Amino acid sequence: MVRLFVPPPRIDGGQATLVAEDAAYLGKVLRLSPGDAVEVFDGAGGVYDGRITALSPTGGELSLLSRREGGAVRRRPVLELWPGLPKGEKLEWIVQKAVELGVAGVVPLLCDRSVPRLDGARRVSRLARWRKVAAEAARQCGRADIPAIADPADIAALAERARAGLPVAILHVAPAPGLATWLAGRSSVERVAIATGPEGGFAPEELATLQKGGASLCSIGRRTLRAETAAVTACAIWALAAGELG
Ligand code: SAM
């Protein structure tokens, strides 16, 4: 079934309004036309059976049947992933895989050893891109919700969340309890966060700040994984523990 994300403001009275990009995707890429069926998801957990009623180069319209819940089973604990901002396009890859694996949200973590420096305009454009990747991954994998991709935050913000009671695992290349064991001890909490470092890892002061806030150091095995592999592996370990995989 063809799936399309239409945000709630563009859904009203049994109709969805399409923008030019949607119309190009349905008409030019998928070669659909009025009368064809499309499943719409609103990114907030709602799903609609829809039918194309109009398509033009500037937009279009779908008629929709009533909203139903997308059947997402919210596993506990839900996961917030805080990946240390890596070089290049790697965060796009992490976001895509994390959404497929079922995370509730991603907060790009600005670390001392993060190479990219996000100034105002670049920060806005990267964030828009990561959100688009998340919406696309949700569409592709059948999620009805789109995980929140937050504005990049720093170590102090994560330490503050830990101090406020959020269980936080910091993945670090050193002998430490395994992440699976750490998760098993938190199976009844609402939400956990897992932070992974950028290519150069966390600086000692960052580890100290996070640990002072109450975060726990964890390992995911004896090999040193690349930053992006570690972030996605952590999501997979959580997904297995939470019953999302396997
Ligand atoms: N030389 C760096 C160090 O020792 O921190 C290597 C960093 S590694 C390429 C990037 C990030 O992946 C690390 O900061 C950590 O968060 C995560 N990582 C990679 N392998 C890991 C492992 N076996 N256990 C826990 N975390 C790991």
mmCIF file of C-alpha atoms and ligand atoms in Angstrom:
data_model
loop_
_atom_site.group_PDB
_atom_site.id
_atom_site.type_symbol
_atom_site.label_atom_id
_atom_site.label_comp_id
_atom_site.label_asym_id
_atom_site.label_seq_id
_atom_site.Cartn_x
_atom_site.Cartn_y
_atom_site.Cartn_z
ATOM 1 C CA MET A 1 0.000 0.000 0.000
ATOM 2 C CA VAL A 2 1.261 3.483 -0.861
ATOM 3 C CA ARG A 3 1.761 5.540 2.304
ATOM 4 C CA LEU A 4 1.942 9.309 2.566
ATOM 5 C CA PHE A 5 2.647 11.571 5.529
ATOM 6 C CA VAL A 6 0.230 14.500 5.815
ATOM 7 C CA PRO A 7 0.575 16.618 8.981
ATOM 8 C CA PRO A 8 -2.621 17.303 11.003
ATOM 9 C CA PRO A 9 -2.939 20.989 9.912
ATOM 10 C CA ARG A 10 -3.470 19.776 6.331
ATOM 11 C CA ILE A 11 -6.200 17.291 7.311
ATOM 12 C CA ASP A 12 -9.705 18.660 7.731
ATOM 13 C CA GLY A 13 -13.287 17.470 7.255
ATOM 14 C CA GLY A 14 -12.458 14.173 5.567
ATOM 15 C CA GLN A 15 -9.958 15.770 3.201
ATOM 16 C CA ALA A 16 -6.201 16.067 3.053
ATOM 17 C CA THR A 17 -4.554 18.892 1.173
ATOM 18 C CA LEU A 18 -1.429 17.953 -0.746
ATOM 19 C CA VAL A 19 1.525 20.221 -1.433
ATOM 20 C CA ALA A 20 3.507 20.169 -4.686
ATOM 21 C CA GLU A 21 6.069 17.697 -3.296
ATOM 22 C CA ASP A 22 3.303 15.186 -2.353
ATOM 23 C CA ALA A 23 1.680 15.568 -5.757
ATOM 24 C CA ALA A 24 5.003 14.972 -7.518
ATOM 25 C CA TYR A 25 5.642 11.869 -5.392
ATOM 26 C CA LEU A 26 2.183 10.388 -6.053
ATOM 27 C CA GLY A 27 1.800 11.487 -9.670
ATOM 28 C CA LYS A 28 5.318 11.495 -11.126
ATOM 29 C CA VAL A 29 7.224 8.976 -8.987
ATOM 30 C CA LEU A 30 4.433 6.455 -8.321
ATOM 31 C CA ARG A 31 2.359 7.242 -11.434
ATOM 32 C CA LEU A 32 -0.892 7.361 -9.431
ATOM 33 C CA SER A 33 -3.929 9.341 -10.505
ATOM 34 C CA PRO A 34 -7.350 10.371 -9.152
ATOM 35 C CA GLY A 35 -9.259 7.355 -7.861
ATOM 36 C CA ASP A 36 -6.158 5.517 -6.609
ATOM 37 C CA ALA A 37 -5.915 4.482 -2.952
ATOM 38 C CA VAL A 38 -3.319 5.945 -0.571
ATOM 39 C CA GLU A 39 -2.824 5.303 3.134
ATOM 40 C CA VAL A 40 -2.244 8.548 5.002
ATOM 41 C CA PHE A 41 -0.491 8.820 8.379
ATOM 42 C CA ASP A 42 -0.448 12.034 10.358
ATOM 43 C CA GLY A 43 2.797 11.550 12.287
ATOM 44 C CA ALA A 44 0.913 11.639 15.603
ATOM 45 C CA GLY A 45 -0.244 8.007 15.502
ATOM 46 C CA GLY A 46 -3.305 8.434 13.255
ATOM 47 C CA VAL A 47 -3.925 6.531 10.021
ATOM 48 C CA TYR A 48 -6.565 7.103 7.322
ATOM 49 C CA ASP A 49 -7.649 5.192 4.239
ATOM 50 C CA GLY A 50 -7.567 7.764 1.452
ATOM 51 C CA ARG A 51 -8.297 8.153 -2.214
ATOM 52 C CA ILE A 52 -6.814 10.719 -4.599
ATOM 53 C CA THR A 53 -9.443 13.211 -5.751
ATOM 54 C CA ALA A 54 -7.208 15.777 -7.447
ATOM 55 C CA LEU A 55 -3.551 16.093 -8.510
ATOM 56 C CA SER A 56 -1.824 19.013 -10.190
ATOM 57 C CA PRO A 57 1.772 20.287 -10.410
ATOM 58 C CA THR A 58 1.087 22.597 -7.455
ATOM 59 C CA GLY A 59 -0.732 20.194 -5.120
ATOM 60 C CA GLY A 60 -3.847 18.104 -4.834
ATOM 61 C CA GLU A 61 -6.423 16.580 -2.566
ATOM 62 C CA LEU A 62 -7.308 13.224 -1.011
ATOM 63 C CA SER A 63 -10.648 12.167 0.415
ATOM 64 C CA LEU A 64 -10.238 10.350 3.720
ATOM 65 C CA LEU A 65 -12.234 7.870 5.753
ATOM 66 C CA SER A 66 -12.230 8.308 9.525
ATOM 67 C CA ARG A 67 -9.034 8.389 11.574
ATOM 68 C CA ARG A 68 -7.930 5.244 13.343
ATOM 69 C CA GLU A 69 -5.027 4.654 15.695
ATOM 70 C CA GLY A 70 -2.018 3.279 13.835
ATOM 71 C CA GLY A 71 -1.738 0.324 16.185
ATOM 72 C CA ALA A 72 1.633 1.377 17.596
ATOM 73 C CA VAL A 73 2.291 -0.639 20.732
ATOM 74 C CA ARG A 74 4.259 1.658 23.009
ATOM 75 C CA ARG A 75 6.937 -0.534 24.507
ATOM 76 C CA ARG A 76 8.412 0.336 27.867
ATOM 77 C CA PRO A 77 10.744 1.925 28.427
ATOM 78 C CA VAL A 78 10.631 4.154 25.372
ATOM 79 C CA LEU A 79 14.027 5.259 24.086
ATOM 80 C CA GLU A 80 15.509 8.676 23.505
ATOM 81 C CA LEU A 81 18.741 8.377 21.553
ATOM 82 C CA TRP A 82 21.370 11.097 22.079
ATOM 83 C CA PRO A 83 24.020 10.420 19.402
ATOM 84 C CA GLY A 84 27.179 12.524 19.569
ATOM 85 C CA LEU A 85 27.117 14.623 16.407
ATOM 86 C CA PRO A 86 29.326 12.776 13.880
ATOM 87 C CA LYS A 87 30.945 14.009 10.658
ATOM 88 C CA GLY A 88 29.193 14.429 7.321
ATOM 89 C CA GLU A 89 25.896 12.736 6.637
ATOM 90 C CA LYS A 90 26.255 10.041 9.278
ATOM 91 C CA LEU A 91 23.555 11.458 11.523
ATOM 92 C CA GLU A 92 21.046 11.046 8.695
ATOM 93 C CA TRP A 93 21.895 7.365 8.612
ATOM 94 C CA ILE A 94 21.591 7.081 12.397
ATOM 95 C CA VAL A 95 18.196 8.856 12.367
ATOM 96 C CA GLN A 96 16.891 6.620 9.605
ATOM 97 C CA LYS A 97 17.890 3.384 11.364
ATOM 98 C CA ALA A 98 16.827 4.606 14.809
ATOM 99 C CA VAL A 99 13.331 5.416 13.494
ATOM 100 C CA GLU A 100 13.083 1.979 11.873
ATOM 101 C CA LEU A 101 14.122 0.332 15.140
ATOM 102 C CA GLY A 102 11.408 2.159 17.078
ATOM 103 C CA VAL A 103 12.995 5.012 19.057
ATOM 104 C CA ALA A 104 10.690 7.673 20.492
ATOM 105 C CA GLY A 105 13.065 10.543 19.775
ATOM 106 C CA VAL A 106 16.569 11.596 18.789
ATOM 107 C CA VAL A 107 18.519 14.493 20.294
ATOM 108 C CA PRO A 108 21.724 15.261 18.347
ATOM 109 C CA LEU A 109 24.384 15.730 21.023
ATOM 110 C CA LEU A 110 26.958 18.469 20.545
ATOM 111 C CA CYS A 111 30.194 17.112 22.019
ATOM 112 C CA ASP A 112 33.651 18.620 22.469
ATOM 113 C CA ARG A 113 34.961 16.189 19.866
ATOM 114 C CA SER A 114 32.110 16.660 17.375
ATOM 115 C CA VAL A 115 33.823 17.909 14.232
ATOM 116 C CA PRO A 116 30.838 19.656 12.561
ATOM 117 C CA ARG A 117 30.155 23.138 13.889
ATOM 118 C CA LEU A 118 26.525 24.051 13.392
ATOM 119 C CA ASP A 119 26.083 27.792 13.021
ATOM 120 C CA GLY A 120 22.602 29.378 12.803
ATOM 121 C CA ALA A 121 21.666 28.739 9.152
ATOM 122 C CA ARG A 122 23.397 25.391 8.931
ATOM 123 C CA ARG A 123 21.781 24.244 12.149
ATOM 124 C CA VAL A 124 18.317 25.079 10.788
ATOM 125 C CA SER A 125 18.937 23.322 7.477
ATOM 126 C CA ARG A 126 20.460 20.197 9.093
ATOM 127 C CA LEU A 127 17.560 19.932 11.522
ATOM 128 C CA ALA A 128 15.042 20.229 8.684
ATOM 129 C CA ARG A 129 16.917 17.528 6.783
ATOM 130 C CA TRP A 130 17.032 15.133 9.798
ATOM 131 C CA ARG A 131 13.294 15.642 10.341
ATOM 132 C CA LYS A 132 12.616 14.862 6.708
ATOM 133 C CA VAL A 133 14.706 11.691 6.985
ATOM 134 C CA ALA A 134 12.711 10.684 10.102
ATOM 135 C CA ALA A 135 9.366 11.241 8.320
ATOM 136 C CA GLU A 136 10.576 9.280 5.307
ATOM 137 C CA ALA A 137 11.805 6.394 7.481
ATOM 138 C CA ALA A 138 8.472 6.328 9.362
ATOM 139 C CA ARG A 139 6.613 6.209 6.033
ATOM 140 C CA GLN A 140 8.812 3.425 4.726
ATOM 141 C CA CYS A 141 8.739 1.199 7.829
ATOM 142 C CA GLY A 142 5.016 1.534 8.554
ATOM 143 C CA ARG A 143 5.073 3.749 11.662
ATOM 144 C CA ALA A 144 2.077 6.032 12.155
ATOM 145 C CA ASP A 145 4.057 8.353 14.418
ATOM 146 C CA ILE A 146 7.158 10.323 13.550
ATOM 147 C CA PRO A 147 9.751 10.389 16.324
ATOM 148 C CA ALA A 148 10.736 13.870 17.441
ATOM 149 C CA ILE A 149 14.126 15.028 16.220
ATOM 150 C CA ALA A 150 15.087 17.706 18.701
ATOM 151 C CA ASP A 151 17.240 20.753 18.216
ATOM 152 C CA PRO A 152 20.868 19.739 18.969
ATOM 153 C CA ALA A 153 21.664 19.920 22.674
ATOM 154 C CA ASP A 154 24.858 19.833 24.713
ATOM 155 C CA ILE A 155 26.232 17.641 27.477
ATOM 156 C CA ALA A 156 24.963 20.025 30.165
ATOM 157 C CA ALA A 157 21.396 19.562 28.879
ATOM 158 C CA LEU A 158 21.726 15.785 29.035
ATOM 159 C CA ALA A 159 23.257 15.929 32.532
ATOM 160 C CA GLU A 160 20.321 18.106 33.588
ATOM 161 C CA ARG A 161 17.836 15.507 32.304
ATOM 162 C CA ALA A 162 19.724 12.803 34.222
ATOM 163 C CA ARG A 163 19.635 14.941 37.380
ATOM 164 C CA ALA A 164 15.878 15.359 36.870
ATOM 165 C CA GLY A 165 15.463 11.573 37.025
ATOM 166 C CA LEU A 166 15.807 10.312 33.444
ATOM 167 C CA PRO A 167 17.875 7.084 33.446
ATOM 168 C CA VAL A 168 20.800 7.783 31.079
ATOM 169 C CA ALA A 169 23.309 5.229 29.753
ATOM 170 C CA ILE A 170 26.529 6.652 28.311
ATOM 171 C CA LEU A 171 28.175 4.263 25.901
ATOM 172 C CA HIS A 172 31.903 4.317 26.392
ATOM 173 C CA VAL A 173 34.738 2.165 25.116
ATOM 174 C CA ALA A 174 35.974 0.803 28.435
ATOM 175 C CA PRO A 175 35.170 -2.078 30.745
ATOM 176 C CA ALA A 176 31.693 -1.295 32.082
ATOM 177 C CA PRO A 177 28.413 -3.141 32.677
ATOM 178 C CA GLY A 178 26.708 -4.204 29.471
ATOM 179 C CA LEU A 179 23.888 -2.075 28.067
ATOM 180 C CA ALA A 180 21.541 -5.093 28.004
ATOM 181 C CA THR A 181 22.049 -5.602 31.749
ATOM 182 C CA TRP A 182 21.516 -1.895 32.407
ATOM 183 C CA LEU A 183 18.263 -1.991 30.424
ATOM 184 C CA ALA A 184 17.075 -5.146 32.198
ATOM 185 C CA GLY A 185 17.276 -3.218 35.470
ATOM 186 C CA ARG A 186 15.040 -0.485 34.047
ATOM 187 C CA SER A 187 12.287 -2.529 32.414
ATOM 188 C CA SER A 188 9.554 -0.877 34.452
ATOM 189 C CA VAL A 189 10.506 2.787 33.895
ATOM 190 C CA GLU A 190 8.691 4.976 31.349
ATOM 191 C CA ARG A 191 11.662 6.271 29.385
ATOM 192 C CA VAL A 192 15.418 5.895 29.142
ATOM 193 C CA ALA A 193 18.111 7.765 27.218
ATOM 194 C CA ILE A 194 21.220 6.323 25.609
ATOM 195 C CA ALA A 195 24.089 8.633 24.644
ATOM 196 C CA THR A 196 26.818 7.646 22.213
ATOM 197 C CA GLY A 197 29.985 9.552 21.399
ATOM 198 C CA PRO A 198 31.173 11.086 18.120
ATOM 199 C CA GLU A 199 34.145 9.603 16.217
ATOM 200 C CA GLY A 200 36.646 10.741 18.857
ATOM 201 C CA GLY A 201 34.508 9.560 21.777
ATOM 202 C CA PHE A 202 33.543 11.598 24.837
ATOM 203 C CA ALA A 203 36.068 13.889 26.490
ATOM 204 C CA PRO A 204 36.905 12.954 30.127
ATOM 205 C CA GLU A 205 35.236 16.144 31.402
ATOM 206 C CA GLU A 206 32.046 15.263 29.522
ATOM 207 C CA LEU A 207 31.993 11.805 31.081
ATOM 208 C CA ALA A 208 32.535 13.370 34.494
ATOM 209 C CA THR A 209 29.681 15.876 33.991
ATOM 210 C CA LEU A 210 27.284 13.149 32.903
ATOM 211 C CA GLN A 211 28.258 10.787 35.694
ATOM 212 C CA LYS A 212 27.912 13.572 38.255
ATOM 213 C CA GLY A 213 24.368 14.054 36.922
ATOM 214 C CA GLY A 214 23.642 10.385 37.631
ATOM 215 C CA ALA A 215 24.248 8.813 34.197
ATOM 216 C CA SER A 216 25.773 5.313 34.005
ATOM 217 C CA LEU A 217 28.680 4.149 31.847
ATOM 218 C CA CYS A 218 27.804 1.114 29.720
ATOM 219 C CA SER A 219 29.539 -1.098 27.204
ATOM 220 C CA ILE A 220 28.133 -2.822 24.148
ATOM 221 C CA GLY A 221 30.973 -5.305 23.748
ATOM 222 C CA ARG A 222 34.715 -5.651 23.495
ATOM 223 C CA ARG A 223 35.150 -4.230 19.990
ATOM 224 C CA THR A 224 35.383 -0.504 19.279
ATOM 225 C CA LEU A 225 32.527 0.244 16.920
ATOM 226 C CA ARG A 226 32.336 3.278 14.686
ATOM 227 C CA ALA A 227 30.203 6.063 16.132
ATOM 228 C CA GLU A 228 27.280 5.376 13.802
ATOM 229 C CA THR A 229 27.479 1.594 14.269
ATOM 230 C CA ALA A 230 27.479 2.045 18.048
ATOM 231 C CA ALA A 231 24.393 4.313 17.963
ATOM 232 C CA VAL A 232 22.383 1.899 15.825
ATOM 233 C CA THR A 233 23.578 -1.154 17.764
ATOM 234 C CA ALA A 234 22.442 0.500 20.992
ATOM 235 C CA CYS A 235 18.987 1.006 19.459
ATOM 236 C CA ALA A 236 18.894 -2.659 18.422
ATOM 237 C CA ILE A 237 19.861 -3.813 21.932
ATOM 238 C CA TRP A 238 17.086 -1.618 23.368
ATOM 239 C CA ALA A 239 14.607 -2.876 20.730
ATOM 240 C CA LEU A 240 15.346 -6.480 21.662
ATOM 241 C CA ALA A 241 14.985 -5.748 25.384
ATOM 242 C CA ALA A 242 11.740 -3.800 24.820
ATOM 243 C CA GLY A 243 10.183 -6.491 22.625
ATOM 244 C CA GLU A 244 10.362 -4.440 19.430
ATOM 245 C CA LEU A 245 12.670 -6.959 17.752
ATOM 246 C CA GLY A 246 13.018 -10.708 17.737
HETATM 247 N N1 SAM B 1 38.752 6.291 20.744
HETATM 248 C C1 SAM B 1 37.374 6.578 21.051
HETATM 249 C C2 SAM B 1 37.077 6.249 22.513
HETATM 250 O O1 SAM B 1 37.775 5.397 23.074
HETATM 251 O O2 SAM B 1 36.131 6.803 23.089
HETATM 252 C C3 SAM B 1 36.516 5.726 20.148
HETATM 253 C C4 SAM B 1 35.164 6.289 19.984
HETATM 254 S S1 SAM B 1 34.029 5.231 19.137
HETATM 255 C C5 SAM B 1 34.616 5.265 17.523
HETATM 256 C C6 SAM B 1 32.615 6.285 19.087
HETATM 257 C C7 SAM B 1 31.594 6.015 20.141
HETATM 258 O O3 SAM B 1 30.979 4.766 19.908
HETATM 259 C C8 SAM B 1 32.082 5.937 21.573
HETATM 260 O O4 SAM B 1 32.208 7.202 22.153
HETATM 261 C C9 SAM B 1 31.003 5.112 22.244
HETATM 262 O O5 SAM B 1 29.911 5.918 22.604
HETATM 263 C C10 SAM B 1 30.578 4.182 21.148
HETATM 264 N N2 SAM B 1 31.176 2.845 21.194
HETATM 265 C C11 SAM B 1 31.876 2.224 20.238
HETATM 266 N N3 SAM B 1 32.204 0.968 20.609
HETATM 267 C C12 SAM B 1 31.683 0.792 21.851
HETATM 268 C C13 SAM B 1 31.681 -0.289 22.774
HETATM 269 N N4 SAM B 1 32.264 -1.438 22.509
HETATM 270 N N5 SAM B 1 31.027 -0.106 23.964
HETATM 271 C C14 SAM B 1 30.434 1.072 24.249
HETATM 272 N N6 SAM B 1 30.420 2.124 23.409
HETATM 273 C C15 SAM B 1 31.015 1.998 22.225
#
